[in-house]
Every structure is written in C-alpha cells, then in structure tokens.
Short mmCIF file of C-alpha atoms in Angstrom, two decimals:
data_model
loop_
_atom_site.label_atom_id
_atom_site.label_comp_id
_atom_site.label_asym_id
_atom_site.label_seq_id
_atom_site.Cartn_x
_atom_site.Cartn_y
_atom_site.Cartn_z
CA UNK A 260 4.62 -12.63 25.01
CA UNK A 261 7.41 -11.13 26.68
CA UNK A 262 10.26 -13.49 26.84
CA UNK A 263 12.49 -11.66 29.41
CA UNK A 264 12.14 -8.06 30.94
CA UNK A 265 15.24 -5.50 31.42
CA UNK A 266 15.72 -5.39 35.49
CA UNK A 267 17.63 -2.25 34.91
CA UNK A 268 15.85 0.99 34.09
CA UNK A 269 18.25 3.76 32.81
CA UNK A 270 17.74 5.72 36.25
CA UNK A 271 18.78 2.53 38.01
CA UNK A 272 21.97 1.98 35.74
CA UNK A 273 22.75 5.75 36.31
CA UNK A 274 22.67 5.34 40.15
CA UNK A 275 25.08 2.37 40.01
CA UNK A 276 27.24 4.53 37.79
CA UNK A 277 27.35 7.34 40.30
CA UNK A 278 28.38 4.84 43.04
CA UNK A 279 30.67 3.06 40.61
CA UNK A 280 32.55 6.46 39.71
CA UNK A 281 32.81 7.63 43.52
CA UNK A 282 34.30 4.16 44.35
CA UNK A 283 36.61 4.39 41.36
CA UNK A 284 38.02 7.58 42.18
CA UNK A 285 38.30 6.99 46.08
CA UNK A 286 40.26 3.86 45.17
CA UNK A 287 42.60 5.71 42.97
CA UNK A 288 42.95 8.38 45.65
CA UNK A 289 41.66 7.95 49.20
CA UNK A 290 41.47 11.56 49.82
CA UNK A 291 38.53 11.92 47.29
CA UNK A 292 36.63 10.19 50.21
CA UNK A 293 37.27 12.88 52.90
CA UNK A 294 34.03 14.34 54.20
CA UNK A 295 35.45 17.89 53.38
CA UNK A 296 35.82 16.90 49.74
CA UNK A 297 32.25 15.34 49.50
CA UNK A 298 30.96 18.60 50.99
CA UNK A 299 32.83 20.72 48.57
CA UNK A 300 31.23 18.59 45.66
CA UNK A 301 27.87 18.81 47.01
CA UNK A 302 28.42 22.70 47.26
CA UNK A 303 29.22 23.06 43.65
CA UNK A 304 26.41 20.56 42.51
CA UNK A 305 23.56 22.50 44.12
CA UNK A 306 23.36 25.28 41.39
CA UNK A 307 24.17 22.48 38.56
CA UNK A 308 21.48 20.26 39.82
CA UNK A 309 19.04 23.14 40.25
CA UNK A 310 19.60 24.20 36.70
CA UNK A 311 19.47 20.62 35.76
CA UNK A 312 15.93 20.20 37.49
CA UNK A 313 14.76 23.15 35.52
CA UNK A 314 16.10 22.39 32.23
CA UNK A 315 14.35 18.92 32.22
CA UNK A 316 11.00 20.81 31.47
CA UNK A 317 11.86 22.48 28.18
CA UNK A 318 13.95 19.40 27.19
CA UNK A 319 10.79 16.96 27.72
CA UNK A 320 8.78 19.41 25.65
CA UNK A 321 11.33 18.82 22.92
CA UNK A 322 13.16 21.93 23.20
CA UNK A 323 16.28 23.29 25.22
CA UNK A 324 17.15 26.23 27.27
CA UNK A 325 20.73 27.45 26.58
CA UNK A 326 20.28 30.57 28.63
CA UNK A 327 20.25 29.06 31.99
CA UNK A 328 24.08 29.41 32.65
CA UNK A 329 24.51 32.96 31.70
CA UNK A 330 21.14 33.71 33.09
CA UNK A 331 22.08 32.27 36.46
CA UNK A 332 25.18 34.44 36.69
CA UNK A 333 22.95 37.69 35.48
CA UNK A 334 20.34 37.15 38.28
CA UNK A 335 23.16 36.56 40.89
CA UNK A 336 24.90 39.83 39.78
CA UNK A 337 21.56 41.62 39.72
CA UNK A 338 20.75 40.39 43.18
CA UNK A 339 24.17 40.99 44.57
CA UNK A 340 24.22 44.76 43.06
CA UNK A 341 20.77 45.22 44.96
CA UNK A 342 22.26 44.17 48.32
CA UNK A 343 25.70 45.88 48.08
CA UNK A 344 24.70 49.25 46.48
CA UNK A 345 20.77 49.77 46.85
CA UNK A 346 20.74 48.29 50.49
CA UNK A 347 17.85 46.04 49.57
CA UNK A 348 17.58 43.27 52.21
CA UNK A 349 18.90 39.91 51.39
CA UNK A 350 15.63 38.14 51.29
CA UNK A 351 14.06 40.86 48.95
CA UNK A 352 17.15 40.41 46.88
CA UNK A 353 16.99 36.82 46.81
CA UNK A 354 13.16 37.06 45.73
CA UNK A 355 13.91 39.36 43.16
CA UNK A 356 16.74 37.27 41.80
CA UNK A 357 14.17 34.58 41.40
CA UNK A 358 11.73 36.48 39.77
CA UNK A 359 14.44 37.81 37.39
CA UNK A 360 14.85 34.03 36.39
CA UNK A 361 11.20 33.86 36.08
CA UNK A 362 10.87 36.79 33.88
CA UNK A 363 13.65 35.43 31.42
CA UNK A 364 12.14 32.13 31.34
CA UNK A 365 8.85 33.77 30.33
CA UNK A 366 10.60 35.80 27.66
CA UNK A 367 12.02 32.37 26.40
CA UNK A 368 8.70 30.58 26.55
CA UNK A 369 6.95 33.65 24.63
CA UNK A 370 9.71 33.65 21.88
CA UNK A 371 9.34 29.85 21.28
CA UNK A 372 5.84 28.92 22.14
CA UNK A 373 3.89 32.02 20.75
CA UNK A 374 6.43 33.65 18.27
CA UNK A 375 7.49 30.27 16.97
CA UNK A 376 11.13 30.73 17.31
CA UNK A 377 13.13 27.42 17.21
CA UNK A 378 14.26 26.95 20.95
CA UNK A 379 17.68 26.61 20.11
CA UNK A 380 18.03 29.93 18.39
CA UNK A 381 15.68 31.74 20.93
CA UNK A 382 17.66 30.65 24.14
CA UNK A 383 20.87 31.30 22.33
CA UNK A 384 19.85 34.80 21.91
CA UNK A 385 18.66 35.25 25.48
CA UNK A 386 21.85 33.58 26.46
CA UNK A 387 23.83 36.53 24.91
CA UNK A 388 21.28 38.98 26.25
CA UNK A 389 21.65 37.73 29.81
CA UNK A 390 25.44 37.73 29.46
CA UNK A 391 25.32 41.39 28.58
CA UNK A 392 22.78 42.13 31.12
CA UNK A 393 24.75 40.70 33.91
CA UNK A 394 27.60 43.06 32.94
CA UNK A 395 25.35 45.95 32.64
CA UNK A 396 23.72 45.17 36.07
CA UNK A 397 26.99 45.11 37.79
CA UNK A 398 28.94 47.98 35.93
CA UNK A 399 31.26 45.16 34.54
CA UNK A 400 32.74 44.66 38.06
CA UNK A 401 32.57 41.60 40.13
CA UNK A 402 29.88 41.54 42.64
CA UNK A 403 30.38 39.60 46.16
CA UNK A 404 27.20 38.69 48.09
CA UNK A 405 27.54 38.93 51.90
CA UNK A 406 29.87 36.15 53.14
CA UNK A 407 28.69 33.74 55.91
CA UNK A 408 30.89 35.78 58.35
CA UNK A 409 29.60 39.17 57.35
CA UNK A 410 29.18 41.21 60.43
CA UNK A 411 26.09 42.75 59.48
CA UNK A 412 24.44 39.43 59.66
CA UNK A 413 23.43 39.27 55.95
CA UNK A 414 25.37 36.23 55.35
CA UNK A 415 22.44 34.13 56.81
CA UNK A 416 21.54 32.90 53.42
CA UNK A 417 24.48 30.67 53.47
CA UNK A 418 22.92 28.45 56.23
CA UNK A 419 20.26 27.61 53.54
CA UNK A 420 22.76 25.32 51.82
CA UNK A 421 25.36 24.47 54.58
CA UNK A 422 24.82 24.80 58.36
CA UNK A 423 27.22 24.44 61.20
CA UNK A 424 26.78 21.94 64.10
CA UNK A 425 28.72 22.48 67.03
CA UNK A 426 29.72 19.84 69.80
CA UNK A 427 26.75 21.16 71.90
CA UNK A 428 24.38 19.46 69.66
CA UNK A 429 23.55 15.93 69.97
CA UNK A 430 23.25 15.73 66.20
CA UNK A 431 26.78 16.54 65.92
CA UNK A 432 27.86 13.31 67.70
CA UNK A 433 25.47 11.26 65.61
CA UNK A 434 26.43 12.79 62.37
CA UNK A 435 30.21 12.82 63.29
CA UNK A 436 29.74 9.14 64.12
CA UNK A 437 27.77 7.73 61.15
CA UNK A 438 28.91 10.03 58.48
CA UNK A 439 32.45 9.90 59.65
CA UNK A 440 32.67 6.11 59.36
CA UNK A 441 31.85 6.51 55.64
CA UNK A 442 33.44 9.56 54.78
CA UNK A 443 36.72 10.15 56.95
CA UNK A 444 36.98 13.57 58.83
CA UNK A 445 39.07 15.37 61.07
CA UNK A 446 38.75 13.83 64.57
CA UNK A 447 39.96 17.00 66.30
CA UNK A 448 37.16 19.11 64.74
CA UNK A 449 34.81 20.73 67.36
CA UNK A 450 32.09 21.36 64.89
CA UNK A 451 31.20 20.18 61.23
CA UNK A 452 29.25 21.68 58.30
CA UNK A 453 26.36 19.78 57.44
CA UNK A 454 25.28 20.09 53.83
CA UNK A 455 21.70 21.33 54.25
CA UNK A 456 21.46 22.25 50.60
CA UNK A 457 21.46 18.33 49.86
CA UNK A 458 18.28 17.95 51.84
CA UNK A 459 16.59 20.74 49.64
CA UNK A 460 17.83 19.04 46.67
CA UNK A 461 16.15 15.80 47.68
CA UNK A 462 12.95 17.69 48.72
CA UNK A 463 12.73 19.75 45.39
CA UNK A 464 13.54 16.52 43.62
CA UNK A 465 10.55 14.68 45.01
CA UNK A 466 8.21 17.85 44.54
CA UNK A 467 9.06 18.19 40.80
CA UNK A 468 8.96 14.64 40.07
CA UNK A 469 5.50 14.61 41.59
CA UNK A 470 4.67 17.68 39.74
CA UNK A 471 5.79 16.15 36.44
CA UNK A 472 4.15 12.80 36.90
CA UNK A 473 1.05 13.59 38.86
CA UNK A 474 -0.13 17.30 37.89
CA UNK A 475 -1.82 18.49 34.83
CA UNK A 476 1.07 20.85 34.30
CA UNK A 477 3.57 17.86 34.30
CA UNK A 478 1.54 15.39 32.17
CA UNK A 479 0.73 18.42 29.52
CA UNK A 480 4.49 19.14 29.39
CA UNK A 481 5.22 15.36 28.43
CA UNK A 482 2.20 15.39 25.92
CA UNK A 483 3.67 18.58 24.14
CA UNK A 484 7.08 16.70 23.87
CA UNK A 485 5.13 13.62 22.78
CA UNK A 486 2.72 14.94 20.25
CA UNK A 487 2.43 18.65 20.27
CA UNK A 488 -0.39 18.67 17.53
CA UNK A 489 -2.48 16.06 18.94
CA UNK A 490 -2.23 17.62 22.31
CA UNK A 491 -3.45 20.88 20.86
CA UNK A 492 -6.62 19.15 19.21
CA UNK A 493 -7.18 17.46 22.46
CA UNK A 494 -8.16 20.90 23.53
CA UNK A 495 -5.27 21.59 25.91
CA UNK A 496 -3.73 25.12 25.96
CA UNK A 497 -0.44 24.19 24.59
CA UNK A 498 0.92 27.65 24.53
CA UNK A 499 0.22 28.38 27.92
CA UNK A 500 1.97 25.25 29.12
CA UNK A 501 4.58 25.27 26.91
CA UNK A 502 5.57 28.83 28.24
CA UNK A 503 5.21 27.52 31.65
CA UNK A 504 7.73 24.95 30.96
CA UNK A 505 10.30 27.48 30.21
CA UNK A 506 8.92 29.59 33.27
CA UNK A 507 9.78 26.67 35.63
CA UNK A 508 13.26 26.50 33.78
CA UNK A 509 13.82 30.16 34.64
CA UNK A 510 12.64 29.96 38.25
CA UNK A 511 15.08 27.07 38.78
CA UNK A 512 17.97 29.12 37.26
CA UNK A 513 16.96 31.79 39.70
CA UNK A 514 17.36 29.43 42.55
CA UNK A 515 20.49 28.05 41.26
CA UNK A 516 21.61 31.83 41.15
CA UNK A 517 21.17 32.06 44.92
CA UNK A 518 23.10 28.61 45.54
CA UNK A 519 25.93 29.89 42.96
CA UNK A 520 25.99 33.20 45.26
CA UNK A 521 26.24 31.05 48.28
CA UNK A 522 28.95 29.05 47.05
CA UNK A 523 31.27 31.75 45.32
CA UNK A 524 32.99 34.56 47.13
CA UNK A 525 32.39 37.07 44.05
CA UNK A 526 30.02 36.73 40.93
CA UNK A 527 32.11 37.45 37.97
CA UNK A 528 30.27 39.09 35.03
CA UNK A 529 30.94 37.66 31.58
CA UNK A 530 31.01 34.03 33.16
CA UNK A 531 28.47 31.22 33.00
CA UNK A 532 28.68 30.06 29.50
CA UNK A 533 29.18 26.48 29.33
CA UNK A 534 27.42 25.71 32.77
CA UNK A 535 24.15 25.14 31.14
CA UNK A 536 25.95 22.25 29.22
CA UNK A 537 26.62 20.33 32.51
CA UNK A 538 23.16 20.67 33.44
CA UNK A 539 21.72 19.55 30.04
CA UNK A 540 24.24 16.78 29.68
CA UNK A 541 23.11 15.62 33.12
CA UNK A 542 19.45 15.46 32.06
CA UNK A 543 20.35 13.63 28.80
CA UNK A 544 22.61 11.32 30.69
CA UNK A 545 19.77 10.76 33.20
CA UNK A 546 17.54 9.58 30.46
CA UNK A 547 15.64 12.71 29.23
CA UNK A 548 15.14 12.22 25.50
CA UNK A 549 16.41 14.73 23.29
CA UNK A 550 13.24 14.71 21.18
CA UNK A 551 11.10 15.35 24.02
CA UNK A 552 8.19 13.16 25.48
CA UNK A 553 10.26 11.51 28.20
CA UNK A 554 12.33 12.19 31.21
CA UNK A 555 12.43 12.09 34.93
CA UNK A 556 13.76 14.51 37.36
CA UNK A 557 15.38 11.84 39.53
CA UNK A 558 17.38 10.70 36.18
CA UNK A 559 18.37 14.33 35.69
CA UNK A 560 19.70 14.58 39.44
CA UNK A 561 21.61 11.39 38.92
CA UNK A 562 23.02 12.20 35.62
CA UNK A 563 24.20 15.82 36.95
CA UNK A 564 26.08 13.84 39.84
CA UNK A 565 27.73 11.80 37.22
CA UNK A 566 29.17 14.81 35.62
CA UNK A 567 30.05 16.35 39.06
CA UNK A 568 31.94 13.37 39.96
CA UNK A 569 33.72 13.21 36.81
CA UNK A 570 34.62 16.97 36.55
CA UNK A 571 35.50 17.08 40.46
CA UNK A 572 37.32 13.77 40.49
CA UNK A 573 39.65 14.55 37.88
CA UNK A 574 42.41 16.50 39.92
CA UNK A 575 42.34 13.43 42.38
CA UNK A 576 43.34 11.21 39.54
CA UNK A 577 46.08 13.47 38.46
CA UNK A 578 44.53 15.22 35.45
CA UNK A 579 44.38 19.08 35.55
CA UNK A 580 41.39 20.99 35.79
CA UNK A 581 41.48 21.86 31.95
CA UNK A 582 40.38 18.43 31.31
CA UNK A 583 36.91 19.09 32.94
CA UNK A 584 35.96 20.82 29.71
CA UNK A 585 37.08 17.87 27.66
CA UNK A 586 35.19 15.52 29.92
CA UNK A 587 31.80 17.52 29.90
CA UNK A 588 32.07 17.82 26.25
CA UNK A 589 32.48 14.21 25.65
CA UNK A 590 29.91 12.93 28.23
CA UNK A 591 27.37 15.18 26.32
CA UNK A 592 28.34 13.70 23.05
CA UNK A 593 28.39 10.28 24.33
CA UNK A 594 24.97 10.84 26.04
CA UNK A 595 23.16 12.35 22.97
CA UNK A 596 24.70 9.69 20.69
CA UNK A 597 23.26 6.93 23.12
CA UNK A 598 20.07 8.76 23.03
CA UNK A 599 20.13 8.65 19.06
CA UNK A 600 21.27 5.17 18.77
CA UNK A 601 18.66 3.82 21.25
CA UNK A 602 15.77 5.60 19.27
CA UNK A 603 17.15 4.09 15.98
CA UNK A 604 17.67 0.45 17.58
CA UNK A 605 13.98 0.75 18.83
CA UNK A 606 12.60 1.70 15.59
CA UNK A 607 14.57 -0.60 13.59
CA UNK B 11 -20.79 -4.24 5.69
CA UNK B 12 -24.43 -3.84 6.83
CA UNK B 13 -26.73 -1.05 5.62
CA UNK B 14 -26.80 0.53 8.92
CA UNK B 15 -22.87 0.55 8.85
CA UNK B 16 -22.98 2.13 5.52
CA UNK B 17 -25.49 4.87 6.63
CA UNK B 18 -22.86 5.82 9.53
CA UNK B 19 -19.86 5.85 7.16
CA UNK B 20 -20.12 9.77 6.74
CA UNK B 21 -20.18 10.38 10.80
CA UNK B 22 -17.13 7.98 11.11
CA UNK B 23 -15.15 9.51 8.06
CA UNK B 24 -15.56 13.20 9.44
CA UNK B 25 -12.61 14.39 12.01
CA UNK B 26 -14.02 17.68 12.97
CA UNK B 27 -15.92 17.63 16.34
CA UNK B 28 -18.60 20.38 14.92
CA UNK B 29 -19.03 18.81 11.74
CA UNK B 30 -19.49 15.39 13.45
CA UNK B 31 -22.11 16.79 15.65
CA UNK B 32 -24.11 17.92 12.47
CA UNK B 33 -23.87 14.65 10.91
CA UNK B 34 -24.66 12.70 14.03
CA UNK B 35 -27.87 14.79 14.69
CA UNK B 36 -28.99 14.50 11.20
CA UNK B 37 -28.45 10.78 11.08
CA UNK B 38 -29.91 10.19 14.50
CA UNK B 39 -33.08 12.28 12.98
CA UNK B 40 -33.30 10.29 9.80
CA UNK B 41 -33.07 6.54 10.16
CA UNK B 42 -34.14 3.56 12.36
CA UNK B 43 -32.25 2.84 15.63
CA UNK B 44 -30.11 -0.14 15.15
CA UNK B 45 -29.86 -0.14 19.01
CA UNK B 46 -26.72 1.89 19.36
CA UNK B 47 -27.73 5.39 18.70
CA UNK B 48 -28.06 6.28 22.53
CA UNK B 49 -24.30 4.77 22.68
CA UNK B 50 -23.01 7.12 19.83
CA UNK B 51 -24.53 9.89 21.66
CA UNK B 52 -22.72 8.78 24.71
CA UNK B 53 -19.59 8.31 23.07
CA UNK B 54 -19.87 11.69 21.36
CA UNK B 55 -20.34 13.24 24.72
CA UNK B 56 -17.54 11.37 26.63
CA UNK B 57 -15.23 12.31 23.62
CA UNK B 58 -16.13 15.92 23.24
CA UNK B 59 -17.58 17.23 26.49
CA UNK B 60 -15.21 19.10 28.89
CA UNK B 61 -17.15 18.83 31.98
CA UNK B 62 -15.28 21.46 33.86
CA UNK B 63 -15.51 24.12 30.89
CA UNK B 64 -18.37 22.98 28.70
CA UNK B 65 -17.44 25.86 26.24
CA UNK B 66 -13.98 24.44 25.45
CA UNK B 67 -13.53 22.54 22.17
CA UNK B 68 -11.81 19.13 23.28
CA UNK B 69 -11.15 15.69 22.01
CA UNK B 70 -10.66 13.78 25.12
CA UNK B 71 -10.16 10.42 23.10
CA UNK B 72 -7.21 12.00 21.06
CA UNK B 73 -5.72 13.26 24.55
CA UNK B 74 -6.01 9.59 25.51
CA UNK B 75 -3.93 8.48 22.77
CA UNK B 76 -0.85 10.68 24.14
CA UNK B 77 -1.79 9.89 27.90
CA UNK B 78 -1.75 6.03 26.97
CA UNK B 79 2.00 6.38 25.88
CA UNK B 80 2.79 8.28 28.90
CA UNK B 81 1.22 5.59 30.91
CA UNK B 82 3.11 3.12 29.17
CA UNK B 83 6.54 4.92 30.09
CA UNK B 84 5.67 5.20 33.78
CA UNK B 85 8.23 3.55 35.95
CA UNK B 86 7.69 0.79 38.39
CA UNK B 87 7.31 3.08 41.29
CA UNK B 88 4.08 4.39 39.62
CA UNK B 89 2.77 1.04 38.65
CA UNK B 90 -0.50 1.47 41.03
CA UNK B 91 -1.15 4.83 39.43
CA UNK B 92 -0.76 3.64 35.95
CA UNK B 93 -3.20 0.95 36.56
CA UNK B 94 -5.66 3.50 38.01
CA UNK B 95 -4.89 5.86 35.05
CA UNK B 96 -5.62 2.99 32.59
CA UNK B 97 -8.97 1.98 34.16
CA UNK B 98 -9.71 5.62 33.77
CA UNK B 99 -9.06 5.66 30.18
CA UNK B 100 -11.25 2.55 29.73
CA UNK B 101 -14.04 4.36 31.28
CA UNK B 102 -13.40 7.56 29.08
CA UNK B 103 -13.61 5.13 26.07
CA UNK B 104 -16.98 3.60 27.32
CA UNK B 105 -15.41 0.16 27.32
CA UNK B 106 -18.02 -1.27 29.77
CA UNK B 107 -20.69 0.58 28.56
CA UNK B 108 -20.44 -0.90 24.93
CA UNK B 109 -20.89 -4.38 26.38
CA UNK B 110 -24.47 -3.27 27.34
CA UNK B 111 -25.44 -2.60 23.70
CA UNK B 112 -24.23 -5.98 22.38
CA UNK B 113 -22.39 -6.34 18.94
CA UNK B 114 -23.84 -3.19 17.59
CA UNK B 115 -22.36 -1.10 20.62
CA UNK B 116 -19.22 -2.71 20.13
CA UNK B 117 -19.20 -1.95 16.45
CA UNK B 118 -20.22 1.69 17.09
CA UNK B 119 -17.12 1.59 19.61
CA UNK B 120 -14.71 0.06 17.42
CA UNK B 121 -15.52 2.69 14.44
CA UNK B 122 -15.34 5.79 16.89
CA UNK B 123 -12.08 4.48 18.26
CA UNK B 124 -10.77 4.06 14.79
CA UNK B 125 -11.76 7.49 14.06
CA UNK B 126 -9.94 8.67 17.16
CA UNK B 127 -6.76 6.89 16.17
CA UNK B 128 -6.94 8.11 12.27
CA UNK B 129 -7.24 11.88 13.67
CA UNK B 130 -3.98 10.94 16.07
CA UNK B 131 -2.09 9.25 13.05
CA UNK B 132 -2.77 12.49 10.91
CA UNK B 133 -1.00 14.65 13.64
CA UNK B 134 1.93 12.39 13.19
CA UNK B 135 2.33 13.65 9.73
CA UNK B 136 2.88 17.53 11.03
CA UNK B 137 6.25 19.07 10.72
CA UNK B 138 6.58 19.53 14.60
CA UNK B 139 6.38 15.72 15.31
CA UNK B 140 9.23 14.51 17.19
CA UNK B 141 11.63 16.74 15.84
CA UNK B 142 15.24 15.39 16.45
CA UNK B 143 17.83 16.74 19.14
CA UNK B 144 16.26 19.72 20.93
CA UNK B 145 13.85 20.44 18.03
CA UNK B 146 16.88 21.39 15.84
CA UNK B 147 16.60 18.49 13.29
CA UNK B 148 12.94 17.56 11.27
CA UNK B 149 12.05 14.03 10.96
CA UNK B 150 12.06 12.51 7.51
CA UNK B 151 8.76 10.83 6.44
CA UNK B 152 10.20 7.45 7.17
CA UNK B 153 11.45 8.49 10.65
CA UNK B 154 7.91 9.71 11.43
CA UNK B 155 6.13 6.61 10.06
CA UNK B 156 8.60 4.55 12.47
CA UNK B 157 7.91 6.69 15.39
CA UNK B 158 4.08 6.58 14.54
CA UNK B 159 4.18 2.74 14.62
CA UNK B 160 6.06 2.76 17.97
CA UNK B 161 3.39 5.33 19.29
CA UNK B 162 0.68 2.90 17.82
CA UNK B 163 2.23 -0.16 19.68
CA UNK B 164 2.81 1.76 22.96
CA UNK B 165 -0.70 3.09 23.21
CA UNK B 166 -2.35 -0.15 22.36
CA UNK B 167 -0.76 -3.65 22.75
CA UNK B 168 2.22 -2.19 24.75
CA UNK B 169 0.38 -0.45 27.52
CA UNK B 170 -2.55 -3.03 27.97
CA UNK B 171 -0.23 -5.93 27.84
CA UNK B 172 2.10 -4.23 30.47
CA UNK B 173 -0.63 -3.75 32.98
CA UNK B 174 -2.45 -6.93 32.08
CA UNK B 175 -5.41 -5.21 30.59
CA UNK B 176 -5.61 -6.80 26.83
CA UNK B 177 -8.79 -8.11 27.06
CA UNK B 178 -10.80 -5.16 28.46
CA UNK B 179 -9.04 -3.09 25.69
CA UNK B 180 -9.31 -5.54 22.90
CA UNK B 181 -11.54 -3.49 20.83
CA UNK B 182 -9.14 -0.46 21.31
CA UNK B 183 -6.30 -2.54 20.41
CA UNK B 184 -8.16 -3.72 17.36
CA UNK B 185 -8.84 -0.36 16.40
CA UNK B 186 -5.37 0.73 16.48
CA UNK B 187 -3.89 -2.02 14.55
CA UNK B 188 -6.42 -2.09 11.73
CA UNK B 189 -6.41 1.59 11.48
CA UNK B 190 -2.62 1.74 11.22
CA UNK B 191 -2.36 -1.36 8.89
CA UNK B 192 -5.30 -0.13 6.55
CA UNK B 193 -3.55 3.05 5.80
CA UNK B 194 0.04 1.71 4.72
CA UNK B 195 0.86 -2.03 4.31
CA UNK B 196 4.38 -1.59 5.32
CA UNK B 197 3.14 -0.35 8.74
CA UNK B 198 1.80 -3.78 9.44
CA UNK B 199 5.44 -5.30 9.15
CA UNK B 200 7.11 -2.41 11.13
CA UNK B 201 4.31 -3.01 13.87
CA UNK B 202 5.15 -6.96 13.91
CA UNK B 203 9.09 -6.02 13.97
CA UNK B 204 8.56 -3.48 16.71
CA UNK B 205 6.54 -5.93 18.67
CA UNK B 206 9.10 -8.79 18.30
CA UNK B 207 11.79 -6.40 19.36
CA UNK B 208 9.84 -5.51 22.52
CA UNK B 209 9.15 -9.11 23.40
CA UNK B 210 13.28 -9.43 23.28
CA UNK B 211 13.82 -6.54 25.82
#
C-alpha cells in the first residue's frame, strides 16, 4: 500500500526552479527584471526551445540528434542565400529552410533506424556534414536575412516572433499596464514590442505534447524507447516511426533556423556547434530519460528556460559571458548524472 | 495440473503466432471441449488480429505490455485518459469475457497472459533493450534484469494500483508475477524490493 505520494513531479520542480532562478537573478540585479531584458531572453530562447522540442523525440526513442545546432545554421544560411542571391521570395525560402531540416532529419533517421548506425555517431557525422554544407551554401560568407526595417518589405517574417504595438492600439494600454507592473519598462515609450514568438512556443508546446501523448506516432515513439523489440514484435512499423522521430527533430531544427534568422543580423557559417547541447541539456533537465521511454514536451521547454536564464543571467551577476559555456556543460553533466542516479536508485 | 491443462501445454509454450495458430487448430479438432475452447479462439483473435489491416502480423497483447508502462507514467493531467486506456486494455485482454467461462476461462486467460509476459521478458534480453545514455552504453545482464523487474512491476501492480483497478486485473497481475518469479528466483526479491521502494515514494 502506498504510504505517501510525492507531490512534486519533476516538471513541477523545474517550473519552480525557473521562477526561483529568475527571482534570484532579479534580486541580485534589478535591471534583469526589465521588460527589454525579458524580451531579449525570449528572443534568444525561441530557437533553443524549438530545437529542444524537436530533439525530445529522438531522445525518447533512446537516441540523440547532435546535428541540430550546425543543421540550424546550415538551413538558415541556405534560406538566406536563396533570398539574397536567387531572388526567392521570403515565404518560399522559409519553406525550403524547413524542408532542408526535414531532409536532414530523414537522413539521420535512415542512418540510425534502417542502416543501424549508433545515433551518437550518425548525427555527429551529419553535424559535420551540415557544418560544411552551410559554408558551401554561403561560399563561406556570412549571410544576412532581410532586417525588420528592410525597404523591400521582405523583413515581414520578423513579426512572426515579435510584433510592434503602438499607442493607437487598445492592446498597448493593457499590455503596458499589466506587463509593465511585473516587468518595468520605459514609461516614455510610445510603442512596445510584444513577444509574439512566445505565443507560438506555447501553441507548439501544446500541439506537440498532444501528439506525443495522444497520437499513434507519439505513443509508438515512446514505445520504441521503452522496448524496441517488443514494439516491433507487436506489429508496429518500428523503422518508419523511428525515422519519423528524427524527421520531426529536423522539422523543428528548420523552424529554429527561421527563429535564429529573425534574431541575428547575419548568419555566420561554421557556427552552431554546441547549441544543440543547450537544447539536449534542457530536455534532460526537464525530465526526458537518457535511456529513452519517457519524457514530456513541457518538461523540455521548462528545462531549456532553466539553461536560458542561467546563461543570460550571468552577466547580470557580474560574471563574463565565457562562463556561459561552463554553465551549460555543468548543467548538462549534472542533469545526466541525476538521470543515472535516479535510475539506479529506483532499481536498487 | 489437470489432463486438459497438460493437453494445452504445447499451445501455451509456443510463442510464434503462426505456430500457435497451427497448434490451436489441431488441439481444438482433437480433444473434448473443456468449456473454454471458444474463449481460447476469442483470445487468439483478440491478440493476433489487426482489425484495420488483417494481413498485418501483430501481437496486441505484447503491445499492451509496453502500453501499460506508458499509462503508468502518464501525468496527473492525463488521469482520465489513463483510466480510459486501462479499461481498453482490460477489454483487449478479455478480462470480463473470461468471467463468462468460469474457472476454465480464467485458467485459459491466465495461461495466455503468462505466454504474453514470457514473450515480453524474452525481448528484455536483447542488446537494444534500454541502452544507457543516448544509446551509447549497453546494459549489463544485471541491469537488464533490474529494468525488466521494474517494467514488470509498472505494467502490473504499479499501473493497476495507481488507477484502482487491481481487482479487475488480478489475473494479469498474477500472470506477470508468476512468470517473473518462475524464470529467476532472485527476481522475486527484486520485485518485492522495488515494490517497497515505490511505496515509500
């Protein structure tokens, strides 16, 4: 008979941790609580969160995708090149960017599920390939996507993530009143930027959590991570669903590429390595098991925000930006260790 | 063990669906009906028939083993959904239908479920079973055994206790426990230890 039940699930603990970290940094430096700082953290977080949502699927199957960081840069470079030098409309370039991600995801899935390569090795190779491909696509030059003030109007895609609300809007007053109470903002502003991207993140979170828990695809993904052979003997087309987990990961890396292009003025070839660790680390912090078979999307999103707050809060605590790498690596080690210790403790 | 039970040993020892079908058909044609023959056919159909794609070779009972672990891990937000899925698993296992056939029906169900669990446990010895840390590290035989015991507890006592369906699933729970304990005496101790640990959480 159960004596007592744990009130806190891992996800709830992480949610409390996010708030605690935010309040702690804000307590150490009041300017961390500014609306603009919050907006900046959200802007940076979009592409990490998108990568995190995507990589949750391979992680749940018991694998990993190390190519999402360099892949994201590669897709953004390809999309930017098409806009700048081939005259492709922005919407078409965005679509190609996402499809490029899907294609690399399918390659990863095929290598792992059909060819039988270990996920770590296969995606490490595609990580190198996408890094090289990015440079090939851009001719080793940095590629800027249109800015939000682009005179041709091509910068419209920025408004997907951040929209400007001016003082003619009734929404402006409501936002400035309620949001301003929590996150101080300049009272002289005649317009504010609303983090529309966060709304998309919430919607995607709900959609992907629904897919993971309530659809055949999601349930088979978890089943593969739980016991691949039993799932296969049950009659499930394991190879197909295993490939699909990587395709979804690639799709989200493609979406992350668009968010990245909207955030950064220019996309630099040769970058992106290490970004995947923030997304993977976030997923593990959020409770996704490193052996597969268990994980939630909301846990991943919260986990990524823990890392984002730690990384972006450091300069506000007087530590220089180089510490970001140290923090990311440490958080990842601690998260994996906690997962291993937890599993050992449960089985002892 | 009754003479009827011994007659059906061959059927319950076999794990391959096609071979089981052959044995089932032969045994049904050979001997007298102990009152559970129709139920055995129903169990076979429920376990191996993919209603959407009859040509597809499936083992739906085996899938339920994996699915029950997922139901066990569902968060509180999905409690109603979990209860609904557990009820559907009960239907798939023909738990209520067994009652119509009395003790012989329950015995047939118990042996069918043990056959399912045996097949599940066999998959737990494969090299791909729960590899550690992103699939990099293979599990030792000892780790696999501990994981298998954990799975066994979660798919039986764990999930049915969590959702208050222990009584409805008593045949299933007995089948899992006895199959686990029969294969390895140490497994019983591991199972009890794991259960005690869960009660403390």
